[in-house]
Amino acid sequence: VQLQASGGGLVQPGGSLRLSCVVSGNRDIFSIQPWGWYRQPPGEQRERVATITKGGTGTYTDSVKGRFTISRDNAEKMVFLQMNNLKPEDTAVYFCNALFASGDNYARVYDWGPGTLVTVSS
């Protein structure tokens, strides 16, 4: 399975970006998997910021709640992250991955793709 995230770039504080994740190699199971967007700021740990269930329900970490929206297109095998009102602390490399339930949390399924860099700066 290959995960190709795109849509990152340089944006000013308050701006918006829409990230896309194209998934290849798992056509038969994409639609039944929950998916997540993660980010890794420079020098920090990777964290999951948004999760979408197979039914399309999104949940978010507190720092992005109300600003980010995760969505999916099962027909096209794509996952999206709409990011509004971006802040400098949103600067990170963003990754997508399928998820599986692990205890009371989720864990990623596949090896990481290259991610896409988002830089928020004036």
Coordinates of N, CA and C in Angstrom, one line a residue:
V1 N 0.8 -1.2 0.0 CA 0.0 0.0 0.0 C 0.9 1.2 0.0
Q2 N 0.5 2.2 -0.8 CA 1.2 3.5 -0.9 C 0.3 4.6 -0.5
L3 N 0.9 5.5 0.4 CA 0.1 6.7 0.8 C 0.8 7.9 0.3
Q4 N 0.1 8.7 -0.5 CA 0.7 9.9 -1.1 C -0.1 11.1 -0.6
A5 N 0.5 11.9 0.3 CA -0.1 13.1 0.8 C 0.4 14.3 0.0
S6 N -0.5 15.2 -0.3 CA -0.1 16.4 -1.0 C -0.9 17.6 -0.6
G7 N -0.6 18.8 -1.1 CA -1.3 20.0 -0.7 C -0.7 20.9 0.2
G8 N 0.4 20.5 0.8 CA 1.1 21.4 1.7 C 1.8 22.6 1.0
G9 N 2.3 23.5 1.8 CA 3.0 24.7 1.3 C 3.2 25.7 2.3
L10 N 3.6 26.9 1.9 CA 3.8 28.0 2.8 C 2.5 28.9 2.8
V11 N 2.0 29.2 3.9 CA 0.8 30.0 4.0 C 0.9 30.9 5.2
Q12 N 0.3 32.1 5.1 CA 0.4 33.1 6.2 C -0.6 32.7 7.3
P13 N -0.3 33.1 8.5 CA -1.3 32.9 9.6 C -2.7 33.4 9.3
G14 N -3.6 32.5 9.6 CA -5.0 32.8 9.2 C -5.4 32.3 7.9
G15 N -4.5 31.8 7.1 CA -4.8 31.2 5.8 C -5.3 29.8 5.9
S16 N -5.6 29.2 4.7 CA -6.2 27.9 4.6 C -5.4 27.0 3.6
L17 N -5.4 25.7 3.9 CA -4.9 24.7 3.0 C -5.8 23.5 3.0
R18 N -5.8 22.8 1.9 CA -6.5 21.5 1.8 C -5.5 20.4 1.5
L19 N -5.3 19.5 2.4 CA -4.4 18.4 2.1 C -5.2 17.2 1.5
S20 N -4.6 16.5 0.7 CA -5.2 15.3 0.1 C -4.3 14.1 0.3
C21 N -4.8 12.9 0.4 CA -4.1 11.7 0.6 C -4.7 10.7 -0.4
V22 N -3.8 10.3 -1.3 CA -4.2 9.2 -2.3 C -3.7 7.9 -1.8
V23 N -4.6 6.9 -1.8 CA -4.2 5.6 -1.3 C -4.3 4.6 -2.4
S24 N -3.2 3.8 -2.6 CA -3.2 2.8 -3.6 C -2.8 1.5 -3.0
G25 N -3.3 0.4 -3.6 CA -2.9 -0.9 -3.2 C -3.9 -1.6 -2.2
N26 N -4.9 -0.9 -1.8 CA -5.8 -1.5 -0.8 C -7.3 -1.3 -1.2
R27 N -7.5 -1.4 -2.5 CA -8.8 -1.0 -3.0 C -10.0 -1.7 -2.3
D28 N -9.8 -3.0 -1.9 CA -10.9 -3.8 -1.4 C -11.3 -3.4 0.0
I29 N -10.4 -2.7 0.8 CA -10.7 -2.5 2.2 C -10.7 -1.0 2.6
F30 N -10.4 -0.1 1.7 CA -10.3 1.3 2.0 C -11.6 1.7 2.7
S31 N -12.7 1.4 2.2 CA -14.0 2.0 2.6 C -14.4 1.5 4.0
I32 N -13.8 0.4 4.5 CA -14.1 -0.1 5.8 C -13.1 0.3 6.9
Q33 N -12.1 1.0 6.5 CA -11.1 1.4 7.4 C -11.3 2.8 8.0
P34 N -11.1 3.0 9.2 CA -10.9 4.4 9.7 C -9.6 4.9 9.2
W35 N -9.5 6.2 9.1 CA -8.3 6.9 8.6 C -8.0 8.1 9.5
G36 N -6.7 8.4 9.5 CA -6.3 9.6 10.3 C -5.3 10.4 9.6
W37 N -5.2 11.7 10.0 CA -4.1 12.6 9.6 C -3.3 12.8 10.9
Y38 N -2.0 12.7 10.6 CA -1.0 12.9 11.7 C -0.1 14.1 11.3
R39 N 0.6 14.7 12.2 CA 1.6 15.7 11.9 C 2.8 15.5 12.8
Q40 N 3.9 16.0 12.3 CA 5.1 15.9 13.1 C 5.9 17.3 12.9
P41 N 5.8 18.1 13.9 CA 6.5 19.4 13.9 C 8.0 19.1 14.0
P42 N 8.8 20.1 13.5 CA 10.3 19.9 13.6 C 10.7 19.6 15.0
G43 N 11.5 18.5 15.1 CA 12.1 18.1 16.4 C 11.1 17.5 17.4
E44 N 9.9 17.3 17.0 CA 8.9 16.8 17.9 C 8.3 15.4 17.5
Q45 N 7.5 14.8 18.4 CA 6.9 13.5 18.1 C 5.7 13.7 17.1
R46 N 5.4 12.7 16.4 CA 4.3 12.6 15.5 C 3.0 12.5 16.3
E47 N 2.0 13.2 16.0 CA 0.7 13.1 16.7 C -0.4 13.0 15.7
R48 N -1.5 12.3 16.1 CA -2.7 12.2 15.2 C -3.6 13.4 15.6
V49 N -4.0 14.2 14.5 CA -4.8 15.4 14.8 C -6.2 15.2 14.3
A50 N -6.5 14.3 13.5 CA -7.8 14.1 13.0 C -8.1 12.6 12.6
T51 N -9.3 12.1 12.9 CA -9.6 10.7 12.6 C -11.0 10.7 12.0
I52 N -11.2 9.8 11.0 CA -12.5 9.7 10.4 C -12.9 8.2 10.4
T53 N -14.1 7.9 10.9 CA -14.5 6.5 10.9 C -14.9 6.1 9.5
K54 N -15.2 4.8 9.4 CA -15.7 4.3 8.1 C -17.0 4.9 7.7
G55 N -17.7 5.3 8.7 CA -19.0 6.0 8.5 C -18.9 7.5 8.2
G56 N -17.7 8.0 8.3 CA -17.6 9.4 8.0 C -17.6 10.4 9.1
T57 N -17.6 9.9 10.4 CA -17.6 10.8 11.5 C -16.1 11.2 11.9
G58 N -15.9 12.5 12.0 CA -14.6 13.0 12.3 C -14.4 13.4 13.7
T59 N -13.2 13.1 14.3 CA -12.9 13.6 15.6 C -11.5 14.3 15.5
Y60 N -11.2 15.2 16.5 CA -10.1 16.0 16.4 C -9.4 16.2 17.7
T61 N -8.1 16.4 17.7 CA -7.4 16.8 18.9 C -7.7 18.2 19.2
D62 N -7.7 18.6 20.5 CA -8.2 19.9 20.9 C -7.5 21.1 20.1
S63 N -6.3 20.9 19.8 CA -5.6 22.1 19.2 C -6.1 22.5 17.8
V64 N -6.8 21.6 17.2 CA -7.2 21.8 15.8 C -8.8 21.9 15.7
K65 N -9.4 21.5 16.8 CA -10.9 21.5 16.8 C -11.5 22.8 16.4
G66 N -12.4 22.8 15.5 CA -13.1 24.0 15.0 C -12.3 24.6 13.8
R67 N -11.1 24.2 13.6 CA -10.4 24.8 12.4 C -10.1 23.8 11.3
F68 N -9.9 22.5 11.7 CA -9.6 21.4 10.7 C -10.9 20.6 10.5
T69 N -11.0 20.1 9.3 CA -12.1 19.1 8.9 C -11.6 18.0 8.1
I70 N -11.8 16.8 8.6 CA -11.3 15.6 7.8 C -12.5 15.0 7.1
S71 N -12.3 14.6 5.9 CA -13.3 14.0 5.0 C -12.7 12.8 4.2
R72 N -13.5 12.1 3.6 CA -13.1 11.0 2.8 C -13.9 10.8 1.5
D73 N -13.3 10.2 0.5 CA -14.0 9.8 -0.7 C -13.7 8.4 -1.0
N74 N -14.7 7.5 -0.6 CA -14.4 6.1 -0.7 C -14.3 5.6 -2.2
A75 N -15.0 6.3 -3.1 CA -14.9 5.9 -4.5 C -13.5 6.2 -5.1
E76 N -12.9 7.3 -4.7 CA -11.6 7.6 -5.2 C -10.5 7.2 -4.3
K77 N -10.8 6.6 -3.2 CA -9.8 6.1 -2.2 C -8.9 7.3 -1.8
M78 N -9.6 8.3 -1.3 CA -8.8 9.5 -0.9 C -9.3 10.0 0.4
V79 N -8.4 10.7 1.2 CA -8.8 11.3 2.5 C -8.3 12.7 2.4
F80 N -9.1 13.6 3.0 CA -8.7 15.1 2.9 C -8.7 15.7 4.3
L81 N -7.9 16.8 4.3 CA -7.9 17.6 5.6 C -8.0 19.0 5.2
Q82 N -9.1 19.6 5.5 CA -9.3 21.1 5.2 C -8.8 21.8 6.5
M83 N -7.8 22.7 6.3 CA -7.2 23.4 7.4 C -7.5 24.9 7.3
N84 N -8.2 25.5 8.2 CA -8.5 26.9 8.2 C -7.9 27.6 9.4
N85 N -7.8 28.9 9.3 CA -7.3 29.7 10.4 C -6.0 29.1 10.9
L86 N -5.1 28.9 10.0 CA -3.8 28.2 10.3 C -3.0 29.1 11.2
K87 N -2.2 28.5 12.1 CA -1.4 29.2 13.1 C 0.0 28.7 12.9
P88 N 1.0 29.5 13.3 CA 2.4 29.0 13.2 C 2.7 27.7 13.9
E89 N 1.9 27.4 14.9 CA 2.2 26.1 15.6 C 1.6 24.9 14.8
D90 N 0.9 25.2 13.7 CA 0.5 24.1 12.8 C 1.6 23.7 11.9
T91 N 2.7 24.4 11.9 CA 3.8 24.0 11.0 C 4.3 22.6 11.3
A92 N 4.3 21.7 10.3 CA 4.7 20.3 10.5 C 4.6 19.6 9.2
V93 N 5.2 18.4 9.1 CA 4.9 17.5 8.0 C 3.7 16.7 8.4
Y94 N 2.8 16.7 7.4 CA 1.5 16.0 7.7 C 1.5 14.7 6.9
F95 N 0.9 13.6 7.6 CA 0.9 12.3 7.0 C -0.5 11.7 7.2
C96 N -0.9 10.8 6.3 CA -2.2 10.1 6.5 C -1.8 8.6 6.7
N97 N -2.8 7.9 7.3 CA -2.6 6.5 7.5 C -4.0 5.9 7.8
A98 N -4.1 4.6 7.5 CA -5.3 3.9 7.9 C -5.1 3.5 9.4
L99 N -6.1 3.2 10.1 CA -6.1 3.0 11.5 C -6.7 1.7 11.9
F100 N -6.3 1.1 13.0 CA -7.0 0.0 13.6 C -7.1 0.2 15.1
A101 N -8.2 -0.3 15.6 CA -8.4 -0.1 17.1 C -7.4 -0.9 17.9
S102 N -6.8 -0.2 18.8 CA -5.8 -0.8 19.7 C -6.1 -0.4 21.1
G103 N -6.7 -1.3 21.9 CA -7.2 -0.8 23.2 C -8.2 0.2 23.1
D104 N -8.1 1.3 23.8 CA -9.0 2.4 23.7 C -8.5 3.5 22.7
N105 N -7.6 3.2 21.9 CA -7.1 4.1 20.9 C -7.0 3.5 19.6
Y106 N -6.3 4.2 18.7 CA -6.1 3.7 17.3 C -4.5 3.6 17.1
A107 N -4.1 2.7 16.3 CA -2.8 2.6 15.8 C -2.8 2.6 14.3
R108 N -1.7 3.1 13.7 CA -1.6 3.1 12.3 C -1.4 1.7 11.7
V109 N -1.8 1.6 10.4 CA -1.8 0.3 9.8 C -0.5 0.1 8.9
Y110 N -0.3 1.1 8.1 CA 0.7 1.0 7.1 C 2.0 1.7 7.4
D111 N 3.1 1.4 6.7 CA 4.3 2.2 6.7 C 4.0 3.6 6.3
W112 N 4.7 4.6 6.9 CA 4.5 6.0 6.5 C 4.9 6.3 5.1
G113 N 4.1 7.2 4.5 CA 4.5 7.8 3.2 C 5.4 9.0 3.5
P114 N 5.7 9.7 2.5 CA 6.7 10.8 2.7 C 6.1 12.0 3.4
G115 N 4.7 12.2 3.4 CA 4.1 13.3 4.0 C 4.2 14.6 3.2
T116 N 3.5 15.6 3.6 CA 3.5 16.9 2.9 C 3.8 18.0 4.0
L117 N 4.7 18.9 3.6 CA 5.1 19.9 4.6 C 4.2 21.1 4.5
V118 N 3.7 21.5 5.7 CA 2.9 22.7 5.9 C 3.7 23.7 6.7
T119 N 3.9 24.9 6.2 CA 4.7 25.9 6.9 C 3.7 27.2 7.0
V120 N 3.5 27.5 8.3 CA 2.7 28.7 8.5 C 3.5 29.8 9.1
S121 N 3.7 30.8 8.3 CA 4.6 31.9 8.6 C 4.3 33.2 7.9
S122 N 4.5 34.3 8.5 CA 4.4 35.6 7.8 C 5.7 36.1 7.2

